[in-house]
Amino acid sequence: MTHESTDYQRFLAEILIDEAALKARIASLGAEITRDYQGEDLLLICILRGGVMFLTDLMRAIHTPHGIDFMAVSSYGVGARNTSGQVRITLDLNTDIRNRHVILVEDIVDSGHTIASVLDMLTTRQPKSLKVCTLLNKASRREVVVPIHYVGFDIEDKFVFGYGLDLDELYRNLPFIGVVDPARYTPPQH
Ligand code: IMP
Ligand code: MG
């Protein structure tokens, strides 16, 4: 795609979740996490790159001290359906998570393979607890059972973008979650 980032409108079928709705929901997720981790040693781990916008807003809604760190993973077999479900770490944490309470912060859980793999890898490092907070959940696409403790929004099986989620690496900056017009954009097989 070679076009300016203001060009997103031609891919946009509808705005699914607007800025105000995101803000309100993230405020209540933050309040919930604040209550659940009061007085605990909490670390938020953001999975790059889609989780970045969510992390920065969520952490401002959490009013108990916490650290943050980042990791990135990629699926085996880029461009093809990731049937193995395995992912590899392309950027690892700088933090030792042993004996810490950890929340993984994700943009979206779709098939569940990414988060299942990350949970497996991080469990071997013996955190005190390990939970998942995802902004979006496409439950109807799930191929593997994954425990999700905090969900922003349950959404239908539609390809979405904005607020951290990309279309070919663009439009992560949009302040809302939009639905892609399938006539104008073919989602990658991930
Ligand atoms: P899973 O391993 O199938 O759960 O895939 C999760 C990853 O697929 C997310 O972290 C996103 O990067 C990507 N993904 C899934 N659905 C969408 C979508 O609707 N828009 C943008 N990215 C998506
Ligand atoms: Mg992602």
PDB file of C-alpha atoms and ligand atoms in Angstrom:
ATOM      1  CA  MET A   1       0.000   0.000   0.000  1.00  0.00           C
ATOM      2  CA  THR A   2       1.524   3.307  -1.000  1.00  0.00           C
ATOM      3  CA  HIS A   3      -0.799   6.029   0.172  1.00  0.00           C
ATOM      4  CA  GLU A   4      -1.033   8.598   2.862  1.00  0.00           C
ATOM      5  CA  SER A   5      -2.332   7.738   6.273  1.00  0.00           C
ATOM      6  CA  THR A   6      -5.316  10.037   5.791  1.00  0.00           C
ATOM      7  CA  ASP A   7      -6.357   7.585   3.109  1.00  0.00           C
ATOM      8  CA  TYR A   8      -7.774   5.124   5.614  1.00  0.00           C
ATOM      9  CA  GLN A   9     -11.336   6.151   4.868  1.00  0.00           C
ATOM     10  CA  ARG A  10     -11.434   4.133   1.703  1.00  0.00           C
ATOM     11  CA  PHE A  11     -10.823   0.953   3.751  1.00  0.00           C
ATOM     12  CA  LEU A  12     -13.287   1.834   6.463  1.00  0.00           C
ATOM     13  CA  ALA A  13     -16.680   0.121   6.396  1.00  0.00           C
ATOM     14  CA  GLU A  14     -17.743   1.466   9.780  1.00  0.00           C
ATOM     15  CA  ILE A  15     -16.403   2.651  13.101  1.00  0.00           C
ATOM     16  CA  LEU A  16     -16.989  -0.237  15.469  1.00  0.00           C
ATOM     17  CA  ILE A  17     -15.731   1.311  18.715  1.00  0.00           C
ATOM     18  CA  ASP A  18     -15.238   5.038  18.931  1.00  0.00           C
ATOM     19  CA  GLU A  19     -12.810   6.994  21.070  1.00  0.00           C
ATOM     20  CA  ALA A  20     -15.275   7.683  23.865  1.00  0.00           C
ATOM     21  CA  ALA A  21     -16.297   4.028  24.153  1.00  0.00           C
ATOM     22  CA  LEU A  22     -12.645   2.923  24.242  1.00  0.00           C
ATOM     23  CA  LYS A  23     -11.877   5.467  26.927  1.00  0.00           C
ATOM     24  CA  ALA A  24     -14.831   4.454  29.104  1.00  0.00           C
ATOM     25  CA  ARG A  25     -14.145   0.729  28.833  1.00  0.00           C
ATOM     26  CA  ILE A  26     -10.415   1.116  29.493  1.00  0.00           C
ATOM     27  CA  ALA A  27     -11.181   3.241  32.558  1.00  0.00           C
ATOM     28  CA  SER A  28     -13.233   0.405  34.022  1.00  0.00           C
ATOM     29  CA  LEU A  29     -10.658  -2.244  33.110  1.00  0.00           C
ATOM     30  CA  GLY A  30      -8.057  -0.081  34.836  1.00  0.00           C
ATOM     31  CA  ALA A  31     -10.245   0.229  37.904  1.00  0.00           C
ATOM     32  CA  GLU A  32     -10.741  -3.536  37.997  1.00  0.00           C
ATOM     33  CA  ILE A  33      -7.001  -4.220  37.707  1.00  0.00           C
ATOM     34  CA  THR A  34      -6.278  -1.559  40.339  1.00  0.00           C
ATOM     35  CA  ARG A  35      -8.586  -3.383  42.765  1.00  0.00           C
ATOM     36  CA  ASP A  36      -7.262  -6.846  41.911  1.00  0.00           C
ATOM     37  CA  TYR A  37      -3.575  -5.952  42.334  1.00  0.00           C
ATOM     38  CA  GLN A  38      -3.718  -3.522  45.244  1.00  0.00           C
ATOM     39  CA  GLY A  39      -0.463  -3.848  47.212  1.00  0.00           C
ATOM     40  CA  GLU A  40       0.960  -6.445  44.807  1.00  0.00           C
ATOM     41  CA  ASP A  41       4.078  -6.346  42.679  1.00  0.00           C
ATOM     42  CA  LEU A  42       2.561  -6.001  39.210  1.00  0.00           C
ATOM     43  CA  LEU A  43       4.237  -6.066  35.802  1.00  0.00           C
ATOM     44  CA  LEU A  44       2.368  -5.336  32.566  1.00  0.00           C
ATOM     45  CA  ILE A  45       3.835  -6.987  29.485  1.00  0.00           C
ATOM     46  CA  CYS A  46       2.818  -5.462  26.185  1.00  0.00           C
ATOM     47  CA  ILE A  47       2.968  -7.612  23.093  1.00  0.00           C
ATOM     48  CA  LEU A  48       4.287  -5.454  20.281  1.00  0.00           C
ATOM     49  CA  ARG A  49       3.223  -3.821  18.169  1.00  0.00           C
ATOM     50  CA  GLY A  50      -0.564  -3.981  18.302  1.00  0.00           C
ATOM     51  CA  GLY A  51      -0.836  -3.650  22.078  1.00  0.00           C
ATOM     52  CA  VAL A  52       0.979  -0.327  22.370  1.00  0.00           C
ATOM     53  CA  MET A  53      -1.942   2.111  22.261  1.00  0.00           C
ATOM     54  CA  PHE A  54      -3.925  -0.037  24.640  1.00  0.00           C
ATOM     55  CA  LEU A  55      -1.015  -0.341  27.074  1.00  0.00           C
ATOM     56  CA  THR A  56      -0.373   3.390  27.265  1.00  0.00           C
ATOM     57  CA  ASP A  57      -4.021   4.171  27.958  1.00  0.00           C
ATOM     58  CA  LEU A  58      -4.538   1.192  30.262  1.00  0.00           C
ATOM     59  CA  MET A  59      -1.519   1.974  32.449  1.00  0.00           C
ATOM     60  CA  ARG A  60      -2.836   5.509  32.973  1.00  0.00           C
ATOM     61  CA  ALA A  61      -6.092   3.972  34.183  1.00  0.00           C
ATOM     62  CA  ILE A  62      -4.310   1.697  36.682  1.00  0.00           C
ATOM     63  CA  HIS A  63      -3.780   3.428  40.003  1.00  0.00           C
ATOM     64  CA  THR A  64      -1.488   1.011  41.749  1.00  0.00           C
ATOM     65  CA  PRO A  65       2.290   0.943  41.179  1.00  0.00           C
ATOM     66  CA  HIS A  66       3.385  -1.313  38.322  1.00  0.00           C
ATOM     67  CA  GLY A  67       6.217  -1.888  35.892  1.00  0.00           C
ATOM     68  CA  ILE A  68       5.990  -2.354  32.153  1.00  0.00           C
ATOM     69  CA  ASP A  69       7.974  -4.330  29.640  1.00  0.00           C
ATOM     70  CA  PHE A  70       7.647  -5.313  25.999  1.00  0.00           C
ATOM     71  CA  MET A  71       8.004  -8.400  23.906  1.00  0.00           C
ATOM     72  CA  ALA A  72       7.456  -9.205  20.258  1.00  0.00           C
ATOM     73  CA  VAL A  73       6.678 -12.528  18.661  1.00  0.00           C
ATOM     74  CA  SER A  74       6.172 -13.721  15.134  1.00  0.00           C
ATOM     75  CA  SER A  75       4.321 -16.680  13.734  1.00  0.00           C
ATOM     76  CA  TYR A  76       6.142 -19.448  11.945  1.00  0.00           C
ATOM     77  CA  GLY A  77       5.233 -19.550   8.265  1.00  0.00           C
ATOM     78  CA  VAL A  78       4.612 -15.899   7.541  1.00  0.00           C
ATOM     79  CA  GLY A  79       1.945 -15.374   4.917  1.00  0.00           C
ATOM     80  CA  ALA A  80       0.575 -18.865   5.260  1.00  0.00           C
ATOM     81  CA  ARG A  81      -1.999 -20.127   7.678  1.00  0.00           C
ATOM     82  CA  ASN A  82      -0.136 -20.737  10.908  1.00  0.00           C
ATOM     83  CA  THR A  83      -1.309 -24.306  11.405  1.00  0.00           C
ATOM     84  CA  SER A  84       1.399 -25.267  13.883  1.00  0.00           C
ATOM     85  CA  GLY A  85       0.255 -22.459  16.132  1.00  0.00           C
ATOM     86  CA  GLN A  86       3.838 -21.940  17.271  1.00  0.00           C
ATOM     87  CA  VAL A  87       5.337 -18.501  17.612  1.00  0.00           C
ATOM     88  CA  ARG A  88       8.906 -17.431  18.265  1.00  0.00           C
ATOM     89  CA  ILE A  89      10.165 -14.516  20.333  1.00  0.00           C
ATOM     90  CA  THR A  90      11.682 -11.781  18.170  1.00  0.00           C
ATOM     91  CA  LEU A  91      12.151  -9.348  21.059  1.00  0.00           C
ATOM     92  CA  ASP A  92      12.461 -10.673  24.568  1.00  0.00           C
ATOM     93  CA  LEU A  93      11.741  -9.028  27.915  1.00  0.00           C
ATOM     94  CA  ASN A  94      14.380  -7.083  29.821  1.00  0.00           C
ATOM     95  CA  THR A  95      12.731  -8.054  33.085  1.00  0.00           C
ATOM     96  CA  ASP A  96      13.026 -11.193  35.164  1.00  0.00           C
ATOM     97  CA  ILE A  97       9.391 -12.149  35.772  1.00  0.00           C
ATOM     98  CA  ARG A  98      10.131 -14.833  38.350  1.00  0.00           C
ATOM     99  CA  ASN A  99       7.859 -14.373  41.379  1.00  0.00           C
ATOM    100  CA  ARG A 100       6.115 -11.354  39.905  1.00  0.00           C
ATOM    101  CA  HIS A 101       2.441 -10.880  39.117  1.00  0.00           C
ATOM    102  CA  VAL A 102       2.234 -10.508  35.350  1.00  0.00           C
ATOM    103  CA  ILE A 103      -0.542  -9.313  33.058  1.00  0.00           C
ATOM    104  CA  LEU A 104      -0.082  -9.766  29.318  1.00  0.00           C
ATOM    105  CA  VAL A 105      -1.573  -6.861  27.414  1.00  0.00           C
ATOM    106  CA  GLU A 106      -2.754  -7.721  23.892  1.00  0.00           C
ATOM    107  CA  ASP A 107      -4.672  -5.914  21.190  1.00  0.00           C
ATOM    108  CA  ILE A 108      -6.758  -8.860  20.037  1.00  0.00           C
ATOM    109  CA  VAL A 109      -7.156 -12.579  20.631  1.00  0.00           C
ATOM    110  CA  ASP A 110      -8.267 -14.301  17.461  1.00  0.00           C
ATOM    111  CA  SER A 111      -7.373 -18.002  16.955  1.00  0.00           C
ATOM    112  CA  GLY A 112      -5.661 -17.865  20.350  1.00  0.00           C
ATOM    113  CA  HIS A 113      -2.400 -19.397  19.088  1.00  0.00           C
ATOM    114  CA  THR A 114      -0.265 -16.330  19.794  1.00  0.00           C
ATOM    115  CA  ILE A 115      -1.383 -15.901  23.363  1.00  0.00           C
ATOM    116  CA  ALA A 116      -1.331 -19.660  24.059  1.00  0.00           C
ATOM    117  CA  SER A 117       2.274 -19.847  22.899  1.00  0.00           C
ATOM    118  CA  VAL A 118       3.334 -16.773  24.854  1.00  0.00           C
ATOM    119  CA  LEU A 119       1.647 -18.127  27.990  1.00  0.00           C
ATOM    120  CA  ASP A 120       3.548 -21.418  27.605  1.00  0.00           C
ATOM    121  CA  MET A 121       6.876 -19.656  27.186  1.00  0.00           C
ATOM    122  CA  LEU A 122       6.362 -17.268  30.093  1.00  0.00           C
ATOM    123  CA  THR A 123       5.052 -19.947  32.445  1.00  0.00           C
ATOM    124  CA  THR A 124       8.456 -21.683  32.324  1.00  0.00           C
ATOM    125  CA  ARG A 125       9.933 -18.499  33.838  1.00  0.00           C
ATOM    126  CA  GLN A 126       7.833 -19.018  36.964  1.00  0.00           C
ATOM    127  CA  PRO A 127       5.910 -15.800  37.486  1.00  0.00           C
ATOM    128  CA  LYS A 128       3.834 -15.641  40.670  1.00  0.00           C
ATOM    129  CA  SER A 129       0.755 -15.292  38.480  1.00  0.00           C
ATOM    130  CA  LEU A 130       0.122 -14.780  34.784  1.00  0.00           C
ATOM    131  CA  LYS A 131      -3.056 -13.290  33.375  1.00  0.00           C
ATOM    132  CA  VAL A 132      -4.220 -11.958  30.036  1.00  0.00           C
ATOM    133  CA  CYS A 133      -5.852  -8.623  29.325  1.00  0.00           C
ATOM    134  CA  THR A 134      -6.997  -8.139  25.743  1.00  0.00           C
ATOM    135  CA  LEU A 135      -8.747  -5.140  24.301  1.00  0.00           C
ATOM    136  CA  LEU A 136     -10.619  -7.210  21.721  1.00  0.00           C
ATOM    137  CA  ASN A 137     -11.789 -10.803  21.720  1.00  0.00           C
ATOM    138  CA  LYS A 138     -12.966 -12.666  18.615  1.00  0.00           C
ATOM    139  CA  ALA A 139     -14.270 -15.723  20.430  1.00  0.00           C
ATOM    140  CA  SER A 140     -15.890 -17.253  17.338  1.00  0.00           C
ATOM    141  CA  ARG A 141     -12.440 -17.654  15.718  1.00  0.00           C
ATOM    142  CA  ARG A 142     -10.861 -19.497  18.632  1.00  0.00           C
ATOM    143  CA  GLU A 143      -8.886 -22.640  17.707  1.00  0.00           C
ATOM    144  CA  VAL A 144      -7.225 -23.223  21.049  1.00  0.00           C
ATOM    145  CA  VAL A 145      -8.604 -22.686  24.525  1.00  0.00           C
ATOM    146  CA  VAL A 146      -6.907 -19.787  26.282  1.00  0.00           C
ATOM    147  CA  PRO A 147      -7.764 -18.252  29.630  1.00  0.00           C
ATOM    148  CA  ILE A 148      -8.554 -14.552  29.236  1.00  0.00           C
ATOM    149  CA  HIS A 149      -9.075 -12.668  32.463  1.00  0.00           C
ATOM    150  CA  TYR A 150      -9.814  -9.150  31.256  1.00  0.00           C
ATOM    151  CA  VAL A 151     -11.636  -8.402  27.992  1.00  0.00           C
ATOM    152  CA  GLY A 152     -12.352  -4.941  26.646  1.00  0.00           C
ATOM    153  CA  PHE A 153     -14.843  -5.870  23.951  1.00  0.00           C
ATOM    154  CA  ASP A 154     -16.135  -9.104  22.459  1.00  0.00           C
ATOM    155  CA  ILE A 155     -16.375  -8.573  18.720  1.00  0.00           C
ATOM    156  CA  GLU A 156     -17.675 -10.475  15.711  1.00  0.00           C
ATOM    157  CA  ASP A 157     -15.484 -12.119  13.114  1.00  0.00           C
ATOM    158  CA  LYS A 158     -14.623  -8.999  11.148  1.00  0.00           C
ATOM    159  CA  PHE A 159     -11.164  -7.672  10.339  1.00  0.00           C
ATOM    160  CA  VAL A 160     -10.582  -4.512  12.322  1.00  0.00           C
ATOM    161  CA  PHE A 161      -7.938  -1.801  12.388  1.00  0.00           C
ATOM    162  CA  GLY A 162      -6.905   1.335  14.235  1.00  0.00           C
ATOM    163  CA  TYR A 163      -6.019   1.953  17.878  1.00  0.00           C
ATOM    164  CA  GLY A 164      -2.851  -0.160  17.595  1.00  0.00           C
ATOM    165  CA  LEU A 165      -4.107  -2.636  14.995  1.00  0.00           C
ATOM    166  CA  ASP A 166      -2.691  -2.264  11.535  1.00  0.00           C
ATOM    167  CA  LEU A 167      -3.551  -2.649   7.899  1.00  0.00           C
ATOM    168  CA  ASP A 168      -0.216  -3.672   6.366  1.00  0.00           C
ATOM    169  CA  GLU A 169       1.557  -1.792   9.186  1.00  0.00           C
ATOM    170  CA  LEU A 170      -0.396   1.445   8.661  1.00  0.00           C
ATOM    171  CA  TYR A 171      -3.176   3.194  10.589  1.00  0.00           C
ATOM    172  CA  ARG A 172      -2.186   2.022  14.053  1.00  0.00           C
ATOM    173  CA  ASN A 173      -2.502   5.679  15.060  1.00  0.00           C
ATOM    174  CA  LEU A 174      -6.248   5.958  14.491  1.00  0.00           C
ATOM    175  CA  PRO A 175      -8.041   6.713  17.755  1.00  0.00           C
ATOM    176  CA  PHE A 176     -10.919   4.302  17.076  1.00  0.00           C
ATOM    177  CA  ILE A 177     -11.440   0.671  16.070  1.00  0.00           C
ATOM    178  CA  GLY A 178     -12.736   0.467  12.511  1.00  0.00           C
ATOM    179  CA  VAL A 179     -14.068  -2.435  10.475  1.00  0.00           C
ATOM    180  CA  VAL A 180     -12.337  -3.082   7.176  1.00  0.00           C
ATOM    181  CA  ASP A 181     -14.395  -2.984   4.023  1.00  0.00           C
ATOM    182  CA  PRO A 182     -13.758  -6.488   2.628  1.00  0.00           C
ATOM    183  CA  ALA A 183     -14.277  -5.248  -0.933  1.00  0.00           C
ATOM    184  CA  ARG A 184     -11.349  -2.847  -0.501  1.00  0.00           C
ATOM    185  CA  TYR A 185      -8.856  -4.777   1.601  1.00  0.00           C
ATOM    186  CA  THR A 186      -7.949  -8.451   1.872  1.00  0.00           C
ATOM    187  CA  PRO A 187      -6.761  -9.311   5.376  1.00  0.00           C
ATOM    188  CA  PRO A 188      -3.541 -11.352   5.650  1.00  0.00           C
ATOM    189  CA  GLN A 189      -3.847 -15.034   6.500  1.00  0.00           C
ATOM    190  CA  HIS A 190      -2.376 -14.988   9.980  1.00  0.00           C
TER     191      HIS A 190
HETATM  192  P1  IMP B   1      -4.139 -15.212  17.056  1.00  0.00           P
HETATM  193  O1  IMP B   1      -2.819 -15.886  17.284  1.00  0.00           O
HETATM  194  O2  IMP B   1      -4.897 -15.835  15.914  1.00  0.00           O
HETATM  195  O3  IMP B   1      -4.978 -15.062  18.286  1.00  0.00           O
HETATM  196  O4  IMP B   1      -3.788 -13.814  16.449  1.00  0.00           O
HETATM  197  C1  IMP B   1      -3.632 -12.700  17.122  1.00  0.00           C
HETATM  198  C2  IMP B   1      -2.922 -11.693  16.236  1.00  0.00           C
HETATM  199  O5  IMP B   1      -3.471 -11.648  14.893  1.00  0.00           O
HETATM  200  C3  IMP B   1      -3.150 -10.341  16.811  1.00  0.00           C
HETATM  201  O6  IMP B   1      -2.151 -10.037  17.750  1.00  0.00           O
HETATM  202  C4  IMP B   1      -3.128  -9.455  15.593  1.00  0.00           C
HETATM  203  O7  IMP B   1      -1.802  -9.079  15.306  1.00  0.00           O
HETATM  204  C5  IMP B   1      -3.634 -10.307  14.484  1.00  0.00           C
HETATM  205  N1  IMP B   1      -5.070 -10.054  14.210  1.00  0.00           N
HETATM  206  C6  IMP B   1      -6.099 -10.890  14.429  1.00  0.00           C
HETATM  207  N2  IMP B   1      -7.265 -10.344  14.059  1.00  0.00           N
HETATM  208  C7  IMP B   1      -6.968  -9.099  13.606  1.00  0.00           C
HETATM  209  C8  IMP B   1      -7.771  -8.015  13.090  1.00  0.00           C
HETATM  210  O8  IMP B   1      -9.008  -8.073  12.971  1.00  0.00           O
HETATM  211  N3  IMP B   1      -7.080  -6.906  12.736  1.00  0.00           N
HETATM  212  C9  IMP B   1      -5.730  -6.773  12.853  1.00  0.00           C
HETATM  213  N4  IMP B   1      -4.951  -7.757  13.335  1.00  0.00           N
HETATM  214  C10 IMP B   1      -5.560  -8.907  13.701  1.00  0.00           C
HETATM  215 MG    MG B   2      -0.788  -8.528  17.790  1.00  0.00          MG
END
